[in-house]
CSV table of C-alpha atoms in Angstrom, one decimal:
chain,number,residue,atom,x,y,z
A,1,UNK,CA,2.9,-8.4,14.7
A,2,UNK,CA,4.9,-5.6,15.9
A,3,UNK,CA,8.6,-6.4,16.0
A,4,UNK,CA,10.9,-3.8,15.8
A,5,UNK,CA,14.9,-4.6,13.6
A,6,UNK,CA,17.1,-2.8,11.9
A,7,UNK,CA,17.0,-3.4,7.6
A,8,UNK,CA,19.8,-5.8,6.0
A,9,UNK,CA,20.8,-3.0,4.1
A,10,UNK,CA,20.3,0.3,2.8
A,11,UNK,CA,20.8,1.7,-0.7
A,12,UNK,CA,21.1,5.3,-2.0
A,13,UNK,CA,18.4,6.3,-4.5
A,14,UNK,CA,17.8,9.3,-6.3
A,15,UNK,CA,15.1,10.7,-4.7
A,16,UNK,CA,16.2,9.2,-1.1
A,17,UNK,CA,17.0,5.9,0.6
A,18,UNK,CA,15.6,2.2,0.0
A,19,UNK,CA,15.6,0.3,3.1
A,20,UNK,CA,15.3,-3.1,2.5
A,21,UNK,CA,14.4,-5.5,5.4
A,22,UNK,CA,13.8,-8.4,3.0
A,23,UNK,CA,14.9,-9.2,-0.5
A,24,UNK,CA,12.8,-10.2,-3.0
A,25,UNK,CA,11.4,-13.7,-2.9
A,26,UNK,CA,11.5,-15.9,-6.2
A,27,UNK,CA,7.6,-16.1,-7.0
A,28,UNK,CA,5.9,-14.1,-4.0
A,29,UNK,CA,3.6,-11.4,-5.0
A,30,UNK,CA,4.3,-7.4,-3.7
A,31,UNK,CA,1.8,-4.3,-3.7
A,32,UNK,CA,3.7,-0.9,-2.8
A,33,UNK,CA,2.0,1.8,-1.4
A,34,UNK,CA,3.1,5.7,-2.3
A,35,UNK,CA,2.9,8.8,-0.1
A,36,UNK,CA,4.1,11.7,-2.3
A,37,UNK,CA,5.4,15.0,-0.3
A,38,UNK,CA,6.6,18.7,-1.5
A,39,UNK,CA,10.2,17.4,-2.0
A,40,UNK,CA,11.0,20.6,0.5
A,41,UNK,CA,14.2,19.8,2.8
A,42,UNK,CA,12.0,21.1,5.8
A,43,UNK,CA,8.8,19.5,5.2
A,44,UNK,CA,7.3,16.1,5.0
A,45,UNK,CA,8.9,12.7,3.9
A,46,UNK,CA,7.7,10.8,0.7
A,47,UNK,CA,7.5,7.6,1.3
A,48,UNK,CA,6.9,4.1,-0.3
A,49,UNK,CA,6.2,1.3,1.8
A,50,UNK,CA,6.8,-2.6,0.5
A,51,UNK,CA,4.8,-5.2,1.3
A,52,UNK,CA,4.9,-9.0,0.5
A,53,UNK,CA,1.6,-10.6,0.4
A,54,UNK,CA,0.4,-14.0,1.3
A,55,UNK,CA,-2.4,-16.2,1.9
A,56,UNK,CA,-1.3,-15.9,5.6
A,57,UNK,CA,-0.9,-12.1,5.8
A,58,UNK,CA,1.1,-9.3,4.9
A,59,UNK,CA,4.9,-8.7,5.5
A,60,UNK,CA,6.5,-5.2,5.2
A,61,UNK,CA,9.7,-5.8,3.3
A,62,UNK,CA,11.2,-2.2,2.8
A,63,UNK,CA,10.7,1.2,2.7
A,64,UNK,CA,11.7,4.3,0.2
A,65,UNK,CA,12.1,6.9,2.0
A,66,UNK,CA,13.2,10.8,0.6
A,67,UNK,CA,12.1,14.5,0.0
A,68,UNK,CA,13.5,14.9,-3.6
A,69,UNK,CA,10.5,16.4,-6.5
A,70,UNK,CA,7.6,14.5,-6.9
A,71,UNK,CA,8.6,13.1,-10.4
A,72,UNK,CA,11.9,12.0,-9.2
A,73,UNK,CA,10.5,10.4,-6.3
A,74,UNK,CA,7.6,8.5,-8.6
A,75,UNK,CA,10.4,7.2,-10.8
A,76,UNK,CA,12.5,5.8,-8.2
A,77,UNK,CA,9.2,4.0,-6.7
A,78,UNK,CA,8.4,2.4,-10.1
A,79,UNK,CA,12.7,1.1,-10.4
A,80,UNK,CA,11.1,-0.6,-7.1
A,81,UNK,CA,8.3,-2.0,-8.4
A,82,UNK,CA,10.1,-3.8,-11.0
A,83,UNK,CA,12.7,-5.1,-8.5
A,84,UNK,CA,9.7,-6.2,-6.4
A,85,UNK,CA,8.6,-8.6,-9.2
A,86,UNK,CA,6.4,-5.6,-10.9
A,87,UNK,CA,4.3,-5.1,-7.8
A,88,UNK,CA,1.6,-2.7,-8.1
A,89,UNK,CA,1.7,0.4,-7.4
A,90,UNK,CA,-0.7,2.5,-5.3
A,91,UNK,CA,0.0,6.2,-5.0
A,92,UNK,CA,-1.8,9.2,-3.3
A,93,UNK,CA,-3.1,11.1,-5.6
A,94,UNK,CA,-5.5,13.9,-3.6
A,95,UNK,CA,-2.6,16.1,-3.9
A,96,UNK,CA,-0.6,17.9,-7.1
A,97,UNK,CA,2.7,16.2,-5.3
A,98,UNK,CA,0.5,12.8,-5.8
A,99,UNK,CA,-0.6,13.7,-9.4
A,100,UNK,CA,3.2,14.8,-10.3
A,101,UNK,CA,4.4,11.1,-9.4
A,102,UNK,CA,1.7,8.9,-10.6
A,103,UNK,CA,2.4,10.6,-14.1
A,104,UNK,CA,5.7,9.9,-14.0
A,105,UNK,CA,4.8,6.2,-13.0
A,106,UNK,CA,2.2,6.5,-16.6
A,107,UNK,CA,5.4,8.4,-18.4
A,108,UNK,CA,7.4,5.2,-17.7
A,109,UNK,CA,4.8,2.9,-19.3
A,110,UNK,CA,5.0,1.0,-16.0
A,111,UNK,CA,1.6,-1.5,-16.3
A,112,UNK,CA,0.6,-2.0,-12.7
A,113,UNK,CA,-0.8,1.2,-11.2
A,114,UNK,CA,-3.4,1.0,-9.3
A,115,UNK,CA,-6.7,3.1,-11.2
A,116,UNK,CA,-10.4,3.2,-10.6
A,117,UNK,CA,-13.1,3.3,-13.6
A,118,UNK,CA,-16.8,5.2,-13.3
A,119,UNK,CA,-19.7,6.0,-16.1
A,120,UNK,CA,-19.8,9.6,-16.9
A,121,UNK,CA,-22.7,10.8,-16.8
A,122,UNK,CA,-23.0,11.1,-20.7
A,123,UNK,CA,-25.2,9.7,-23.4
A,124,UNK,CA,-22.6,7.7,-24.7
A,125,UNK,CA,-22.0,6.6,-21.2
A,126,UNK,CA,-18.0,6.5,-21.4
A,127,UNK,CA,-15.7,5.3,-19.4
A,128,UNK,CA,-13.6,7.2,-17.4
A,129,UNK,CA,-10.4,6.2,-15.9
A,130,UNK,CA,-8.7,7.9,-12.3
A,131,UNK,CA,-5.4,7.0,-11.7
A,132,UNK,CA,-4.1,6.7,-8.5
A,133,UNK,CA,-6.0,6.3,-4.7
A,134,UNK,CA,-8.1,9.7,-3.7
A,135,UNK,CA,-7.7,10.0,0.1
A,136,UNK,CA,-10.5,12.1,1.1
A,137,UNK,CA,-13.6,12.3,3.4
A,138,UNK,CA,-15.0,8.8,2.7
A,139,UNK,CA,-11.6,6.7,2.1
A,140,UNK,CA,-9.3,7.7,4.5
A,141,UNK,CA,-11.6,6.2,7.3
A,142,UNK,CA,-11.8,2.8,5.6
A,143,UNK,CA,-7.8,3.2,4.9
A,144,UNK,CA,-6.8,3.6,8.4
A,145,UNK,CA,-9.4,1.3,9.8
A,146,UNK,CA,-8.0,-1.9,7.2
A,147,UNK,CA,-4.9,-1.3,8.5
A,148,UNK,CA,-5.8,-1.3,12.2
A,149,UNK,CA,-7.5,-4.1,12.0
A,150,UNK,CA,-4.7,-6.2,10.2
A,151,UNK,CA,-2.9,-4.9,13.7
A,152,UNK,CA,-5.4,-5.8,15.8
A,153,UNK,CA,-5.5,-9.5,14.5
A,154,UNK,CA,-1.8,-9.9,13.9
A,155,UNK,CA,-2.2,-10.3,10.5
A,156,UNK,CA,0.7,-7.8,9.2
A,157,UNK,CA,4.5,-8.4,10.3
A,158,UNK,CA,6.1,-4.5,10.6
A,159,UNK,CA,10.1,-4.1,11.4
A,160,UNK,CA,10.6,-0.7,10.7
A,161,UNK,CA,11.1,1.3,13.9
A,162,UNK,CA,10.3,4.7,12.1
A,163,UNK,CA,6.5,3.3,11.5
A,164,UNK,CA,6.1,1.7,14.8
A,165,UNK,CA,6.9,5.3,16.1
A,166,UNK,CA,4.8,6.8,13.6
A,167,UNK,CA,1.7,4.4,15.2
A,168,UNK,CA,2.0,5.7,18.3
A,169,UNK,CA,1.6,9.2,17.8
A,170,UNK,CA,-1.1,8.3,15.1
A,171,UNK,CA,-4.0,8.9,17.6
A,172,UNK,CA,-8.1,9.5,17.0
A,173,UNK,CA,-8.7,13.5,18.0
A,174,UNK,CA,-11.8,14.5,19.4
A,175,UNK,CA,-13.5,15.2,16.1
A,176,UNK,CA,-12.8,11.1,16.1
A,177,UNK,CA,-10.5,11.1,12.6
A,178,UNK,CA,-7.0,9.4,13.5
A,179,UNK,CA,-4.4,11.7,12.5
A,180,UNK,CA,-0.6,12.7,13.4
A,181,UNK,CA,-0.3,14.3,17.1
A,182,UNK,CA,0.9,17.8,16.8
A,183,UNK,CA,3.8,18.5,14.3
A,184,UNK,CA,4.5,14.4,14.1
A,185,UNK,CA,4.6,13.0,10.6
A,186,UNK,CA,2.3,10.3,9.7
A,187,UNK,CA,4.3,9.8,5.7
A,188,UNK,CA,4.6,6.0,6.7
A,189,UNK,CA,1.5,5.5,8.2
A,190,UNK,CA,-0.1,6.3,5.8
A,191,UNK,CA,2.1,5.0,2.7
A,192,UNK,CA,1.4,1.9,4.4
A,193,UNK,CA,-2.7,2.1,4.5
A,194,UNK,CA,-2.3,2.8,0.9
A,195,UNK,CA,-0.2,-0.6,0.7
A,196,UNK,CA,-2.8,-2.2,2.3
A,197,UNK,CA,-5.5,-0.7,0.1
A,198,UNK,CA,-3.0,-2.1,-2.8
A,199,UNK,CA,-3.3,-5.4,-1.8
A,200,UNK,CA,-7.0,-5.5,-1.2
A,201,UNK,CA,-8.4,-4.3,-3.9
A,202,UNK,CA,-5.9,-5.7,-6.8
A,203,UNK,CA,-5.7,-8.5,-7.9
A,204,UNK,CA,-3.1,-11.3,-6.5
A,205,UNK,CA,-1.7,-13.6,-9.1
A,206,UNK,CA,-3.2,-17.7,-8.6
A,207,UNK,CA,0.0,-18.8,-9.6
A,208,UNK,CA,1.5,-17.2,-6.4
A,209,UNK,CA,-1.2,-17.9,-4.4
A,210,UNK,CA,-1.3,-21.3,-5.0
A,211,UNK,CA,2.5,-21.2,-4.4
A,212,UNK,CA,1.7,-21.4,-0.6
A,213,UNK,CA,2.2,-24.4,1.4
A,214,UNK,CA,-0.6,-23.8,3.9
A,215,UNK,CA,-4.3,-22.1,3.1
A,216,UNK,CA,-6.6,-21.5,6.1
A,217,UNK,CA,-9.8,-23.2,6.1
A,218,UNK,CA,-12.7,-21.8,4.5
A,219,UNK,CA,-13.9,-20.6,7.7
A,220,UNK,CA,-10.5,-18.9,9.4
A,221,UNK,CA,-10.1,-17.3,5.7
A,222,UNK,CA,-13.5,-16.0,5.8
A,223,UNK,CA,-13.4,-14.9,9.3
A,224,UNK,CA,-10.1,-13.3,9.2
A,225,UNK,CA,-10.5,-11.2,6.0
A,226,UNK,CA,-14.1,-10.3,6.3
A,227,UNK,CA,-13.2,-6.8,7.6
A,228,UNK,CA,-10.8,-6.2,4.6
A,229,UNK,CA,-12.8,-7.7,1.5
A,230,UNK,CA,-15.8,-6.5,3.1
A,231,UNK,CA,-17.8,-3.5,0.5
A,232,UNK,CA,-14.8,-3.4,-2.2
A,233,UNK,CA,-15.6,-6.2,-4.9
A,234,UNK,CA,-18.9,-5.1,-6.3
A,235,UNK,CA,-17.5,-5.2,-10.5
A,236,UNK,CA,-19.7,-7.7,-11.5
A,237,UNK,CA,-17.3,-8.8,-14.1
A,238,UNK,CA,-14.6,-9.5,-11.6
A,239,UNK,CA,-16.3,-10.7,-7.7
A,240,UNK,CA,-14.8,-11.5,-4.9
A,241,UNK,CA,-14.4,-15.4,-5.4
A,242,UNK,CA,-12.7,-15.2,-8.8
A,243,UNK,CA,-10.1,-12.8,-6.9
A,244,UNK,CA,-7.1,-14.2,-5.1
A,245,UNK,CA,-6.6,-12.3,-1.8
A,246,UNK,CA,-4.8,-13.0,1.2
């Protein structure tokens, strides 16, 4: 759902503005989703987009929105975070600007940033932990085609006029990738695939969940979040029943 309104309120930050077009709600359950640019006055925004999550769907709630450093701008988004009920955290991390926020995020001992584990290929087979989402090649397909489908099925509520605008110059080329027409920015576009990302693939907690007053039948749960759960919960220690999703 598509509708466009103006926030409740707007606070200065110092790495930019938070735009708030919800407050937090006592016991609901937020994933944040972190675009990290150059901090250059001239070039591209970063941007942090909000999102509530329910058993229903997903709400945006408010936006950070500035072009300060990259550290500055990874602290502010973890002071967010916390005031969002310690959401987690997913920031872009294909980039140094990405890498210079999510340490910052680590620096400030902040627990819920989002990370990915593989086996090194090692006879002692360790562990090795990524921190961060790595938009390349592979992901960034099933990034923007999560989020369009949430669109397509009215299953996200978006009131921020600056990422409705972004959408519509977010267009697929004739190589077929979906990218920003032109010189148009695509910061909250794609701030807000990483949200989505967020919410998918980390875990919701039961006590929230079970806070709703309505849960779709098995069927209209399963048929409506096919698309999104669909490929991501293969850790057999963790599958996709014992996961609480919306």
């Amino acid at each position: 759902l598509l509708k466009k309104r103006p926030p409740l309120e707007t606070q200065p930050m110092t790495s930019g503005t938070l735009l708030l077009w919800e407050r937090p709600i006592p016991g609901a359950a937020y994933v944040i989703g972190a675009d990290t640019a150059q901090g250059l006055a001239h070039g591209d925004n970063s941007v942090a987009q909000i999102i509530r999550r329910t058993v229903k769907g997903l709400v945006h709630v408010a936006s950070l929105v500035g072009k300060d450093e990259p550290d500055v701008f990874g602290a502010d988004v973890v002071l967010v975070a916390k005031r969002y009920h310690m959401a987690w955290i997913v920031p872009e991390t294909s980039e140094g600007t990405g890498v210079a926020a999510t340490k910052a995020m680590r620096n400030a001992f902040y627990p819920y940033l989002y990370s990915q584990t593989s086996q090194e290929a090692t006879a002692g087979k360790m562990e090795a932990r990524s921190w961060g989402f790595n938009t390349n090649m592979l992901t960034r397909p099933i990034m923007i085609n999560d989020l369009r489908g949430l669109i397509r099925d009215g299953l996200i509520l978006i009131w921020d006029e600056a990422t409705l605008k972004e959408m519509t110059t977010f267009i697929k080329g004739p190589d077929g990738k979906f990218q920003a027409q032109g010189s148009r920015k695509d910061d909250r576009v794609m701030s807000l695939a990483l949200a989505v990302q967020g919410h998918v693939r980390c875990p919701m907690p039961a006590t929230m969940a079970a806070a709703e007053e309505a849960i779709p039948d098995e069927d209209e749960y399963a048929k409506r979040w096919a698309r999104v759960r669909a490929g991501y919960f293969t850790d057999h220690e963790h599958p996709a029943e014992d996961w609480v999703t919306a």
